[in-house]
Amino acid sequence: VRPRKAPQTPQPLSPPLSRRPSRPRRRPRAAAAAAMLPLARAALRRLGPVTAGDGSLPARLLLLAPLASKPSSSTPPEYQMPSVTWGVIQGRRERLVSRVLALDFLRSAGVTDPAGELEAVELPSSLDVLQERLDFLLRLGLSTDDLSAYPFLLACSLRKNVIPVLSYLEKLGVTRARLAAFVRAYPACLHASVAVDLAPIVKALRGLDVDRQDIPRVLERYPDVLGLKPDGTISTSVAYLVGIVGVAPRDIGPMVTHYPFFLSMRVGTTIKPFCDYITSLGLPMRILARIIEKRPYILGYDLEETVKPNVEALLSFGIRKEVLPLMIAQYPSILGLPLKVKLAAQQYFFNLKLKIDPDGFARAIEKLPQLVSLHQNVILKPVEFLRGRGITDDDIGRMLIRCPQILLLRNELMKNSFYFFKSELKRPISELLEYPEYFTYSLESRIKPRYMRVASKGIRCSLDWFLNCSDQRFEERMRGDFIEGDAPGPSFTMGGKLQMPGNQLVSDDDNEESDDEVLYRRTVML
């Protein structure tokens, strides 16, 4: 019988938590790699130059020989898939040595990295792969300066990133000649995935009624749209414009085509403050929606630095506050101009050349806000025409204050209208001075036909009476048994109805129009 062994107390599998020795913290890989780079460079300097004098294999290439891949026999075409992607699996020392060689190679090729951005990214272990990427990007049309400005392009795999993205852009309609400019404007697109990042954005643009043939135009004009999220800024911006402002959904597609930048604008910091300020001036939200539909670029005007100073400049030059909404509706671009400088120059010109005082200049700007952008040579042509017909400067000034639109007319049209006025109408020049709007009507489609009707009935009336009315009102006047006297034209006042003289001739439907509809109807060529 074997003797029974004494029982042994079981030993713990691991020491108690309190007695476990503390392990030293490991340094992050990026920090360790950065710390080893100077040592690797020093070791390479001790190995000698790149080329050997005795014809033997150079020292640096001996280190790189196990890591480099098989060299390519010929330069591949631009869109041929690369045959080599990465080298063999390396250890820590080999990775540091290959990184030093890669950075030295790029530096010798003219690609600089002043910010040290390439220190934190993984570069190819083979110089052949790096050379292949560099040649491809240079053949695409990029320069070494472009690569130095964004060196992360050299960290993009040709097979996984660059070629699929470029092929997808070319499939959408971006021409190969424009690919270099596209990548230069938005180099981060080469890091994106076609299926995960790019295709959803294109699908979202098509969902906004952007025509397929307009997709390349949108992408080339605003390449950063590929970095947006369809369910993020794009959806909130479009939802606010459609749901709150009142933009028609069918107009979102043309808006994106002409000004895609509003897709990246935040509602709370850009779009809503702009709309709130414009409506606070007295412009109805419905009219603002119509303006944005036709001119979406006004959303890009900086509210604090451009829009508000321009409104203050208009008020400081004598523009009445109640007229501001009509001026904005007539000429929305006035909100984004360097307005103070333009107003000062035009006011001095009107006072010096046309003898119009600042108050008269303000009244002319209220009726034609485009005057702030009108070139002075263009202004002088109609003025010289009127002077050549014996009209004094004072009379010309009063004509321009009453009807500044004559400054936009061509001299040929004014000459034909003036000749008809003198030869057929045979009226004194004083009537033309009292009603300079005569020049703004078409001679063939309005002045001649209506004058023939008036002359055939033997009616003696003013120019205003038979020209300043609609076709329906003119027919009513021709059928009437009596001739109504001249009355002032319509007057516009923000916050109230459109007061029309002779309301007994206006139908009830016209009187039931809302303020917004009246202002929209009177807006000049939005």
Short mmCIF file of C-alpha atoms in Angstrom, two decimals:
data_model
loop_
_atom_site.label_atom_id
_atom_site.label_comp_id
_atom_site.label_asym_id
_atom_site.label_seq_id
_atom_site.Cartn_x
_atom_site.Cartn_y
_atom_site.Cartn_z
CA VAL A 1 0.00 0.00 0.00
CA ARG A 2 1.44 3.27 -1.06
CA PRO A 3 1.69 5.86 1.63
CA ARG A 4 -0.79 8.71 1.26
CA LYS A 5 0.79 12.05 0.48
CA ALA A 6 0.12 14.99 2.69
CA PRO A 7 -2.45 17.40 1.21
CA GLN A 8 -1.02 20.54 -0.32
CA THR A 9 -2.63 23.92 -0.24
CA PRO A 10 -3.58 25.08 -3.75
CA GLN A 11 -1.52 27.93 -5.11
CA PRO A 12 -3.29 30.92 -6.70
CA LEU A 13 -3.07 31.11 -10.47
CA SER A 14 -1.87 34.70 -10.34
CA PRO A 15 -0.56 36.90 -7.57
CA PRO A 16 -3.07 39.06 -5.73
CA LEU A 17 -4.08 42.26 -7.44
CA SER A 18 -2.34 44.33 -4.82
CA ARG A 19 0.97 42.46 -5.28
CA ARG A 20 0.94 42.37 -9.11
CA PRO A 21 3.94 44.35 -10.39
CA SER A 22 3.04 47.45 -12.36
CA ARG A 23 3.84 47.35 -16.07
CA PRO A 24 5.52 50.29 -17.70
CA ARG A 25 3.20 52.24 -19.99
CA ARG A 26 3.88 51.82 -23.64
CA ARG A 27 4.53 54.88 -25.70
CA PRO A 28 2.10 55.48 -28.56
CA ARG A 29 3.23 54.07 -31.87
CA ALA A 30 3.19 57.44 -33.61
CA ALA A 31 5.29 59.02 -30.84
CA ALA A 32 7.73 56.11 -30.83
CA ALA A 33 8.06 56.26 -34.58
CA ALA A 34 8.67 59.98 -34.52
CA ALA A 35 11.31 59.51 -31.83
CA MET A 36 13.13 56.87 -33.87
CA LEU A 37 13.24 58.91 -37.07
CA PRO A 38 16.34 60.98 -36.11
CA LEU A 39 18.21 57.80 -35.14
CA ALA A 40 17.29 56.18 -38.45
CA ARG A 41 18.41 59.21 -40.42
CA ALA A 42 21.73 59.27 -38.52
CA ALA A 43 22.26 55.59 -39.31
CA LEU A 44 21.63 56.20 -43.00
CA ARG A 45 24.10 59.08 -43.04
CA ARG A 46 26.75 56.77 -41.58
CA LEU A 47 26.05 54.26 -44.34
CA GLY A 48 27.19 56.72 -46.96
CA PRO A 49 25.73 58.22 -50.17
CA VAL A 50 23.07 56.63 -52.27
CA THR A 51 25.41 55.66 -55.13
CA ALA A 52 28.50 53.56 -54.63
CA GLY A 53 31.71 54.32 -56.43
CA ASP A 54 33.02 50.78 -56.87
CA GLY A 55 29.98 49.54 -58.75
CA SER A 56 28.76 47.47 -55.82
CA LEU A 57 25.21 47.62 -54.55
CA PRO A 58 24.64 50.90 -52.69
CA ALA A 59 24.31 50.73 -48.93
CA ARG A 60 20.81 52.27 -48.75
CA LEU A 61 19.52 49.99 -51.48
CA LEU A 62 20.89 47.00 -49.58
CA LEU A 63 18.62 47.95 -46.72
CA LEU A 64 15.68 48.48 -49.04
CA ALA A 65 16.25 45.42 -51.22
CA PRO A 66 14.27 42.97 -49.03
CA LEU A 67 11.47 45.52 -48.82
CA ALA A 68 11.16 46.74 -52.40
CA SER A 69 8.87 45.06 -54.82
CA LYS A 70 9.62 43.90 -58.31
CA PRO A 71 10.18 47.00 -60.52
CA SER A 72 7.79 47.62 -63.37
CA SER A 73 9.11 47.13 -66.88
CA SER A 74 7.41 50.18 -68.40
CA THR A 75 5.43 53.19 -67.31
CA PRO A 76 1.76 52.18 -66.99
CA PRO A 77 -1.00 54.12 -68.71
CA GLU A 78 -2.87 56.71 -66.72
CA TYR A 79 -5.83 54.54 -65.76
CA GLN A 80 -4.13 51.15 -65.58
CA MET A 81 -4.51 49.50 -62.21
CA PRO A 82 -1.18 49.32 -60.34
CA SER A 83 0.36 45.89 -60.03
CA VAL A 84 2.02 46.64 -56.68
CA THR A 85 0.38 48.02 -53.59
CA TRP A 86 2.54 47.34 -50.53
CA GLY A 87 5.80 45.67 -49.73
CA VAL A 88 6.49 42.71 -47.52
CA ILE A 89 5.69 42.67 -43.84
CA GLN A 90 8.25 44.73 -41.99
CA GLY A 91 9.50 45.01 -38.52
CA ARG A 92 9.81 48.17 -36.54
CA ARG A 93 13.31 49.05 -37.67
CA GLU A 94 12.57 48.32 -41.30
CA ARG A 95 9.50 50.55 -41.21
CA LEU A 96 11.50 53.45 -39.81
CA VAL A 97 14.22 53.01 -42.42
CA SER A 98 11.72 52.81 -45.28
CA ARG A 99 9.92 55.93 -43.97
CA VAL A 100 13.21 57.88 -43.97
CA LEU A 101 13.93 56.72 -47.51
CA ALA A 102 10.40 57.65 -48.64
CA LEU A 103 10.61 61.14 -47.18
CA ASP A 104 14.06 61.69 -48.67
CA PHE A 105 12.77 60.47 -52.04
CA LEU A 106 9.82 62.88 -51.99
CA ARG A 107 12.06 65.73 -50.95
CA SER A 108 14.41 65.00 -53.84
CA ALA A 109 11.39 64.92 -56.20
CA GLY A 110 10.35 68.42 -55.10
CA VAL A 111 7.55 67.52 -52.70
CA THR A 112 8.00 69.30 -49.38
CA ASP A 113 6.21 68.70 -46.11
CA PRO A 114 6.74 71.83 -44.00
CA ALA A 115 4.03 70.95 -41.48
CA GLY A 116 5.27 67.39 -40.98
CA GLU A 117 1.92 65.91 -41.98
CA LEU A 118 3.47 62.83 -43.57
CA GLU A 119 5.11 61.85 -40.29
CA ALA A 120 1.78 60.60 -38.94
CA VAL A 121 0.53 58.71 -42.02
CA GLU A 122 1.53 55.35 -43.38
CA LEU A 123 3.55 55.55 -46.58
CA PRO A 124 4.33 52.65 -48.95
CA SER A 125 7.24 50.47 -47.94
CA SER A 126 8.49 50.37 -51.52
CA LEU A 127 9.89 53.30 -53.44
CA ASP A 128 8.44 51.78 -56.61
CA VAL A 129 4.93 52.15 -55.25
CA LEU A 130 5.64 55.71 -54.14
CA GLN A 131 7.13 56.53 -57.54
CA GLU A 132 4.06 55.05 -59.21
CA ARG A 133 1.71 57.27 -57.15
CA LEU A 134 3.81 60.37 -57.80
CA ASP A 135 3.94 59.74 -61.56
CA PHE A 136 0.18 59.12 -61.72
CA LEU A 137 -0.69 62.36 -59.91
CA LEU A 138 1.74 64.36 -62.04
CA ARG A 139 0.32 62.89 -65.25
CA LEU A 140 -3.15 63.79 -64.00
CA GLY A 141 -2.16 67.47 -64.09
CA LEU A 142 -1.15 68.19 -60.51
CA SER A 143 2.15 69.83 -59.70
CA THR A 144 4.63 69.27 -56.93
CA ASP A 145 3.36 72.48 -55.34
CA ASP A 146 -0.13 70.98 -55.21
CA LEU A 147 1.25 67.87 -53.56
CA SER A 148 3.23 69.97 -51.10
CA ALA A 149 0.07 71.89 -50.20
CA TYR A 150 -1.79 68.64 -49.53
CA PRO A 151 0.78 65.81 -49.12
CA PHE A 152 -1.88 63.38 -47.91
CA LEU A 153 -2.57 62.63 -51.59
CA LEU A 154 0.55 60.47 -51.58
CA ALA A 155 -0.98 58.32 -48.85
CA CYS A 156 -3.94 57.37 -51.08
CA SER A 157 -3.82 53.97 -52.70
CA LEU A 158 -4.19 54.06 -56.46
CA ARG A 159 -6.15 50.82 -56.55
CA LYS A 160 -8.45 51.48 -53.59
CA ASN A 161 -8.94 55.26 -53.66
CA VAL A 162 -7.61 57.33 -56.55
CA ILE A 163 -8.63 55.35 -59.63
CA PRO A 164 -12.17 54.44 -58.41
CA VAL A 165 -12.93 58.05 -57.45
CA LEU A 166 -11.61 59.53 -60.69
CA SER A 167 -13.43 56.93 -62.76
CA TYR A 168 -16.68 57.71 -60.93
CA LEU A 169 -16.28 61.46 -61.49
CA GLU A 170 -15.58 60.91 -65.16
CA LYS A 171 -18.65 58.69 -65.37
CA LEU A 172 -20.76 61.50 -63.90
CA GLY A 173 -19.59 63.86 -66.63
CA VAL A 174 -16.52 65.63 -65.24
CA THR A 175 -14.14 65.78 -68.18
CA ARG A 176 -10.65 64.40 -67.84
CA ALA A 177 -9.19 67.83 -68.55
CA ARG A 178 -11.05 69.17 -65.48
CA LEU A 179 -10.08 66.38 -63.09
CA ALA A 180 -6.85 68.07 -62.04
CA ALA A 181 -8.66 71.31 -61.19
CA PHE A 182 -11.33 69.33 -59.35
CA VAL A 183 -8.76 67.49 -57.21
CA ARG A 184 -6.86 70.71 -56.64
CA ALA A 185 -10.01 72.42 -55.37
CA TYR A 186 -11.10 69.52 -53.17
CA PRO A 187 -8.23 67.03 -52.68
CA ALA A 188 -10.03 65.23 -49.85
CA CYS A 189 -12.30 63.60 -52.43
CA LEU A 190 -9.58 61.01 -53.15
CA HIS A 191 -9.91 59.74 -49.56
CA ALA A 192 -13.64 59.12 -50.00
CA SER A 193 -15.41 55.90 -50.82
CA VAL A 194 -17.53 55.86 -53.96
CA ALA A 195 -20.27 53.69 -52.49
CA VAL A 196 -20.33 55.18 -48.99
CA ASP A 197 -19.56 58.86 -49.53
CA LEU A 198 -19.92 60.01 -53.15
CA ALA A 199 -22.88 58.05 -54.50
CA PRO A 200 -25.28 59.15 -51.67
CA ILE A 201 -24.48 62.82 -52.34
CA VAL A 202 -25.17 62.46 -56.05
CA LYS A 203 -28.40 60.62 -55.24
CA ALA A 204 -29.41 63.45 -52.89
CA LEU A 205 -28.75 66.05 -55.60
CA ARG A 206 -30.90 64.12 -58.03
CA GLY A 207 -33.59 64.01 -55.35
CA LEU A 208 -33.53 67.82 -55.24
CA ASP A 209 -34.54 67.92 -58.93
CA VAL A 210 -31.05 68.65 -60.24
CA ASP A 211 -30.91 67.42 -63.83
CA ARG A 212 -28.43 64.68 -64.56
CA GLN A 213 -26.59 66.80 -67.13
CA ASP A 214 -26.21 69.55 -64.51
CA ILE A 215 -24.49 67.30 -61.93
CA PRO A 216 -20.99 67.93 -63.38
CA ARG A 217 -21.61 71.68 -63.33
CA VAL A 218 -22.65 71.56 -59.68
CA LEU A 219 -19.66 69.43 -58.69
CA GLU A 220 -17.14 71.55 -60.61
CA ARG A 221 -18.54 74.78 -59.22
CA TYR A 222 -18.66 73.54 -55.62
CA PRO A 223 -16.56 70.35 -55.16
CA ASP A 224 -16.91 70.57 -51.37
CA VAL A 225 -20.50 69.40 -51.74
CA LEU A 226 -19.10 65.87 -51.83
CA GLY A 227 -18.06 66.29 -48.20
CA LEU A 228 -21.57 67.12 -46.96
CA LYS A 229 -24.07 64.73 -45.42
CA PRO A 230 -27.43 64.31 -47.18
CA ASP A 231 -29.27 64.00 -43.87
CA GLY A 232 -27.35 66.86 -42.27
CA THR A 233 -26.85 70.42 -43.48
CA ILE A 234 -28.38 69.76 -46.92
CA SER A 235 -31.71 68.52 -45.58
CA THR A 236 -32.05 71.23 -42.92
CA SER A 237 -31.22 74.08 -45.33
CA VAL A 238 -33.66 72.89 -47.96
CA ALA A 239 -36.38 72.16 -45.37
CA TYR A 240 -36.15 75.69 -43.92
CA LEU A 241 -36.24 77.40 -47.31
CA VAL A 242 -39.24 75.36 -48.44
CA GLY A 243 -41.17 75.08 -45.18
CA ILE A 244 -40.54 78.44 -43.52
CA VAL A 245 -39.46 80.90 -46.19
CA GLY A 246 -41.86 79.55 -48.82
CA VAL A 247 -39.53 78.66 -51.69
CA ALA A 248 -41.30 76.45 -54.23
CA PRO A 249 -39.92 72.86 -54.15
CA ARG A 250 -39.71 72.79 -57.95
CA ASP A 251 -37.24 75.72 -57.82
CA ILE A 252 -34.74 74.01 -55.49
CA GLY A 253 -33.11 72.16 -58.40
CA PRO A 254 -32.39 75.32 -60.45
CA MET A 255 -31.21 77.04 -57.28
CA VAL A 256 -28.70 74.26 -56.63
CA THR A 257 -27.54 74.41 -60.24
CA HIS A 258 -26.90 78.16 -60.17
CA TYR A 259 -25.72 78.54 -56.56
CA PRO A 260 -24.96 75.20 -54.81
CA PHE A 261 -23.14 76.93 -51.94
CA PHE A 262 -26.35 77.44 -49.95
CA LEU A 263 -26.49 73.68 -49.33
CA SER A 264 -23.68 74.02 -46.78
CA MET A 265 -25.13 77.08 -45.03
CA ARG A 266 -26.41 76.51 -41.52
CA VAL A 267 -29.94 77.61 -40.82
CA GLY A 268 -29.37 79.00 -37.35
CA THR A 269 -26.28 81.05 -38.12
CA THR A 270 -26.72 82.10 -41.76
CA ILE A 271 -30.06 81.60 -43.51
CA LYS A 272 -32.52 82.43 -40.71
CA PRO A 273 -30.78 85.63 -39.50
CA PHE A 274 -30.59 86.89 -43.10
CA CYS A 275 -34.28 86.25 -43.79
CA ASP A 276 -35.35 87.73 -40.46
CA TYR A 277 -33.41 90.93 -41.10
CA ILE A 278 -34.72 91.43 -44.63
CA THR A 279 -38.33 90.90 -43.53
CA SER A 280 -37.79 93.32 -40.64
CA LEU A 281 -37.18 96.04 -43.25
CA GLY A 282 -40.74 95.56 -44.51
CA LEU A 283 -40.31 93.07 -47.33
CA PRO A 284 -42.92 90.28 -47.07
CA MET A 285 -41.61 86.74 -46.68
CA ARG A 286 -43.47 85.67 -49.80
CA ILE A 287 -41.64 88.23 -51.94
CA LEU A 288 -38.33 87.25 -50.32
CA ALA A 289 -39.02 83.65 -51.34
CA ARG A 290 -39.55 84.71 -54.95
CA ILE A 291 -36.30 86.70 -54.87
CA ILE A 292 -34.34 83.72 -53.45
CA GLU A 293 -35.80 81.44 -56.13
CA LYS A 294 -34.42 83.65 -58.91
CA ARG A 295 -31.30 84.97 -57.18
CA PRO A 296 -30.15 82.46 -54.55
CA TYR A 297 -26.73 84.09 -54.41
CA ILE A 298 -28.08 86.77 -52.05
CA LEU A 299 -27.96 84.12 -49.30
CA GLY A 300 -24.18 84.31 -49.55
CA TYR A 301 -24.02 88.00 -48.61
CA ASP A 302 -22.51 88.46 -45.16
CA LEU A 303 -25.17 89.92 -42.91
CA GLU A 304 -22.98 91.82 -40.45
CA GLU A 305 -20.22 92.93 -42.80
CA THR A 306 -22.14 93.64 -46.00
CA VAL A 307 -25.95 93.71 -45.78
CA LYS A 308 -26.44 95.82 -42.67
CA PRO A 309 -23.75 98.40 -43.60
CA ASN A 310 -25.34 98.73 -47.07
CA VAL A 311 -28.76 99.42 -45.57
CA GLU A 312 -27.23 102.04 -43.29
CA ALA A 313 -25.45 103.59 -46.28
CA LEU A 314 -28.72 103.89 -48.21
CA LEU A 315 -30.40 105.62 -45.29
CA SER A 316 -27.45 107.96 -44.81
CA PHE A 317 -27.69 109.10 -48.46
CA GLY A 318 -31.32 110.14 -48.08
CA ILE A 319 -33.17 107.00 -49.12
CA ARG A 320 -36.49 106.75 -47.30
CA LYS A 321 -36.89 103.68 -45.10
CA GLU A 322 -40.34 102.86 -46.44
CA VAL A 323 -38.92 102.59 -49.97
CA LEU A 324 -36.18 100.11 -49.06
CA PRO A 325 -38.35 96.98 -49.57
CA LEU A 326 -39.30 98.01 -53.10
CA MET A 327 -35.65 98.76 -53.93
CA ILE A 328 -34.54 95.35 -52.66
CA ALA A 329 -37.31 93.64 -54.65
CA GLN A 330 -36.32 95.53 -57.77
CA TYR A 331 -32.54 95.13 -57.42
CA PRO A 332 -31.52 92.46 -54.83
CA SER A 333 -27.84 92.72 -55.75
CA ILE A 334 -27.72 96.12 -54.07
CA LEU A 335 -27.34 94.29 -50.75
CA GLY A 336 -23.95 92.85 -51.73
CA LEU A 337 -22.24 95.77 -53.47
CA PRO A 338 -19.55 98.03 -51.98
CA LEU A 339 -22.41 100.47 -51.73
CA LYS A 340 -20.99 103.36 -49.74
CA VAL A 341 -18.19 103.95 -52.23
CA LYS A 342 -20.49 103.63 -55.23
CA LEU A 343 -23.11 105.97 -53.78
CA ALA A 344 -20.52 108.61 -52.98
CA ALA A 345 -19.03 108.46 -56.49
CA GLN A 346 -22.43 108.57 -58.24
CA GLN A 347 -23.74 111.41 -56.07
CA TYR A 348 -20.67 113.52 -56.86
CA PHE A 349 -21.05 112.74 -60.57
CA PHE A 350 -24.75 113.64 -60.63
CA ASN A 351 -24.08 116.90 -58.85
CA LEU A 352 -21.10 117.84 -61.02
CA LYS A 353 -22.24 116.78 -64.50
CA LEU A 354 -26.04 116.77 -64.27
CA LYS A 355 -26.65 119.55 -61.71
CA ILE A 356 -28.77 117.24 -59.52
CA ASP A 357 -28.64 117.90 -55.79
CA PRO A 358 -28.29 115.08 -53.20
CA ASP A 359 -32.02 115.03 -52.51
CA GLY A 360 -32.82 114.63 -56.20
CA PHE A 361 -30.17 111.93 -56.46
CA ALA A 362 -31.85 110.03 -53.62
CA ARG A 363 -35.23 110.25 -55.37
CA ALA A 364 -33.67 108.92 -58.59
CA ILE A 365 -32.01 106.01 -56.74
CA GLU A 366 -35.34 105.12 -55.13
CA LYS A 367 -36.94 104.74 -58.56
CA LEU A 368 -33.97 103.06 -60.23
CA PRO A 369 -31.57 101.47 -57.73
CA GLN A 370 -29.51 100.07 -60.63
CA LEU A 371 -28.05 103.58 -60.99
CA VAL A 372 -25.48 102.76 -58.33
CA SER A 373 -23.84 100.26 -60.73
CA LEU A 374 -24.38 102.17 -63.97
CA HIS A 375 -21.19 103.34 -65.64
CA GLN A 376 -20.80 107.08 -66.02
CA ASN A 377 -20.13 106.84 -69.77
CA VAL A 378 -23.47 105.06 -70.19
CA ILE A 379 -25.23 107.79 -68.23
CA LEU A 380 -23.78 110.57 -70.36
CA LYS A 381 -25.01 109.18 -73.71
CA PRO A 382 -28.75 109.89 -73.17
CA VAL A 383 -27.85 113.18 -71.49
CA GLU A 384 -25.85 114.29 -74.51
CA PHE A 385 -28.73 113.28 -76.76
CA LEU A 386 -31.16 115.47 -74.81
CA ARG A 387 -28.70 118.37 -74.79
CA GLY A 388 -28.39 118.06 -78.54
CA ARG A 389 -32.16 118.61 -78.83
CA GLY A 390 -31.96 121.94 -77.08
CA ILE A 391 -33.02 120.84 -73.60
CA THR A 392 -31.27 122.69 -70.80
CA ASP A 393 -29.37 121.00 -67.99
CA ASP A 394 -31.96 122.03 -65.40
CA ASP A 395 -34.75 120.47 -67.45
CA ILE A 396 -32.66 117.35 -67.99
CA GLY A 397 -32.11 117.09 -64.24
CA ARG A 398 -35.84 117.28 -63.56
CA MET A 399 -36.49 114.67 -66.25
CA LEU A 400 -33.96 112.28 -64.70
CA ILE A 401 -35.40 112.71 -61.21
CA ARG A 402 -38.89 111.99 -62.52
CA CYS A 403 -37.89 109.10 -64.81
CA PRO A 404 -34.28 107.88 -64.35
CA GLN A 405 -35.09 104.87 -66.57
CA ILE A 406 -34.28 106.95 -69.66
CA LEU A 407 -30.60 106.59 -68.72
CA LEU A 408 -30.85 102.91 -69.67
CA LEU A 409 -32.13 103.58 -73.21
CA ARG A 410 -30.14 103.44 -76.40
CA ASN A 411 -29.76 106.61 -78.41
CA GLU A 412 -31.21 104.99 -81.54
CA LEU A 413 -34.53 104.27 -79.81
CA MET A 414 -34.65 107.74 -78.25
CA LYS A 415 -33.92 109.30 -81.64
CA ASN A 416 -36.81 107.46 -83.34
CA SER A 417 -39.24 108.31 -80.54
CA PHE A 418 -38.23 111.97 -80.54
CA TYR A 419 -38.59 112.19 -84.33
CA PHE A 420 -42.13 110.75 -84.12
CA PHE A 421 -42.94 113.18 -81.31
CA LYS A 422 -41.91 116.19 -83.41
CA SER A 423 -43.19 115.06 -86.81
CA GLU A 424 -46.41 113.16 -86.04
CA LEU A 425 -47.55 114.24 -82.61
CA LYS A 426 -46.45 117.85 -83.26
CA ARG A 427 -46.60 118.73 -79.61
CA PRO A 428 -44.56 121.32 -77.71
CA ILE A 429 -41.39 120.22 -76.00
CA SER A 430 -42.89 121.18 -72.65
CA GLU A 431 -45.13 118.08 -72.74
CA LEU A 432 -42.07 115.92 -73.16
CA LEU A 433 -40.43 117.61 -70.19
CA GLU A 434 -43.51 116.99 -68.07
CA TYR A 435 -43.78 113.34 -69.10
CA PRO A 436 -40.26 111.96 -69.88
CA GLU A 437 -41.66 108.41 -69.50
CA TYR A 438 -42.64 108.78 -73.17
CA PHE A 439 -39.15 107.55 -74.16
CA THR A 440 -39.56 104.31 -72.19
CA TYR A 441 -42.53 103.05 -74.29
CA SER A 442 -42.09 101.04 -77.47
CA LEU A 443 -42.67 103.15 -80.54
CA GLU A 444 -44.02 100.36 -82.74
CA SER A 445 -46.10 98.38 -80.24
CA ARG A 446 -47.60 101.16 -78.08
CA ILE A 447 -47.02 104.75 -79.14
CA LYS A 448 -47.97 104.50 -82.83
CA PRO A 449 -51.03 102.20 -82.51
CA ARG A 450 -52.55 104.14 -79.64
CA TYR A 451 -51.88 107.48 -81.24
CA MET A 452 -53.64 106.33 -84.41
CA ARG A 453 -56.69 105.29 -82.38
CA VAL A 454 -56.75 108.59 -80.49
CA ALA A 455 -56.27 110.66 -83.67
CA SER A 456 -59.00 108.76 -85.53
CA LYS A 457 -61.53 109.69 -82.83
CA GLY A 458 -60.33 113.27 -82.68
CA ILE A 459 -59.40 113.10 -79.02
CA ARG A 460 -57.03 115.76 -77.70
CA CYS A 461 -55.28 114.38 -74.61
CA SER A 462 -51.95 114.34 -72.82
CA LEU A 463 -49.22 111.77 -73.31
CA ASP A 464 -49.90 110.34 -69.87
CA TRP A 465 -53.59 109.78 -70.64
CA PHE A 466 -53.20 107.40 -73.59
CA LEU A 467 -49.82 105.83 -72.76
CA ASN A 468 -49.83 105.21 -69.00
CA CYS A 469 -52.57 102.58 -68.86
CA SER A 470 -53.10 98.94 -69.66
CA ASP A 471 -54.57 97.73 -72.93
CA GLN A 472 -57.88 96.96 -71.22
CA ARG A 473 -58.11 100.42 -69.69
CA PHE A 474 -57.21 102.02 -73.01
CA GLU A 475 -60.04 100.15 -74.74
CA GLU A 476 -62.45 101.29 -72.02
CA ARG A 477 -61.36 104.88 -72.60
CA MET A 478 -61.85 104.51 -76.33
CA ARG A 479 -65.38 103.11 -75.85
CA GLY A 480 -66.34 105.69 -73.23
CA ASP A 481 -68.80 108.49 -73.91
CA PHE A 482 -66.66 110.99 -72.05
CA ILE A 483 -62.96 111.54 -71.46
CA GLU A 484 -61.87 111.27 -67.86
CA GLY A 485 -59.38 113.76 -66.60
CA ASP A 486 -55.73 112.99 -65.98
CA ALA A 487 -55.07 111.43 -62.59
CA PRO A 488 -51.86 110.61 -60.75
CA GLY A 489 -50.52 107.10 -61.15
CA PRO A 490 -50.60 104.35 -58.53
CA SER A 491 -48.91 105.08 -55.22
CA PHE A 492 -47.13 102.38 -53.23
CA THR A 493 -46.96 102.36 -49.43
CA MET A 494 -45.57 99.52 -47.35
CA GLY A 495 -48.03 98.12 -44.84
CA GLY A 496 -51.19 99.18 -46.72
CA LYS A 497 -53.20 98.63 -49.85
CA LEU A 498 -52.18 99.85 -53.26
CA GLN A 499 -54.09 103.12 -53.52
CA MET A 500 -55.37 103.43 -57.08
CA PRO A 501 -57.00 106.69 -58.19
CA GLY A 502 -60.42 106.13 -59.78
CA ASN A 503 -61.33 103.05 -57.75
CA GLN A 504 -64.72 102.94 -59.47
CA LEU A 505 -62.98 101.52 -62.55
CA VAL A 506 -61.07 98.85 -60.63
CA SER A 507 -62.82 95.49 -60.28
CA ASP A 508 -63.56 93.97 -56.90
CA ASP A 509 -61.08 91.18 -57.58
CA ASP A 510 -58.28 93.71 -57.85
CA ASN A 511 -59.26 95.25 -54.52
CA GLU A 512 -59.14 91.87 -52.82
CA GLU A 513 -55.50 91.30 -53.64
CA SER A 514 -53.25 90.95 -50.63
CA ASP A 515 -50.36 93.28 -49.93
CA ASP A 516 -47.85 90.58 -50.92
CA GLU A 517 -49.56 89.97 -54.26
CA VAL A 518 -49.62 93.68 -55.06
CA LEU A 519 -45.94 94.08 -54.26
CA TYR A 520 -45.06 90.98 -56.25
CA ARG A 521 -47.07 92.24 -59.23
CA ARG A 522 -45.22 95.55 -59.13
CA THR A 523 -41.76 94.00 -58.76
CA VAL A 524 -39.67 94.74 -61.83
CA MET A 525 -38.35 91.63 -63.57
CA LEU A 526 -37.33 89.47 -60.64
#
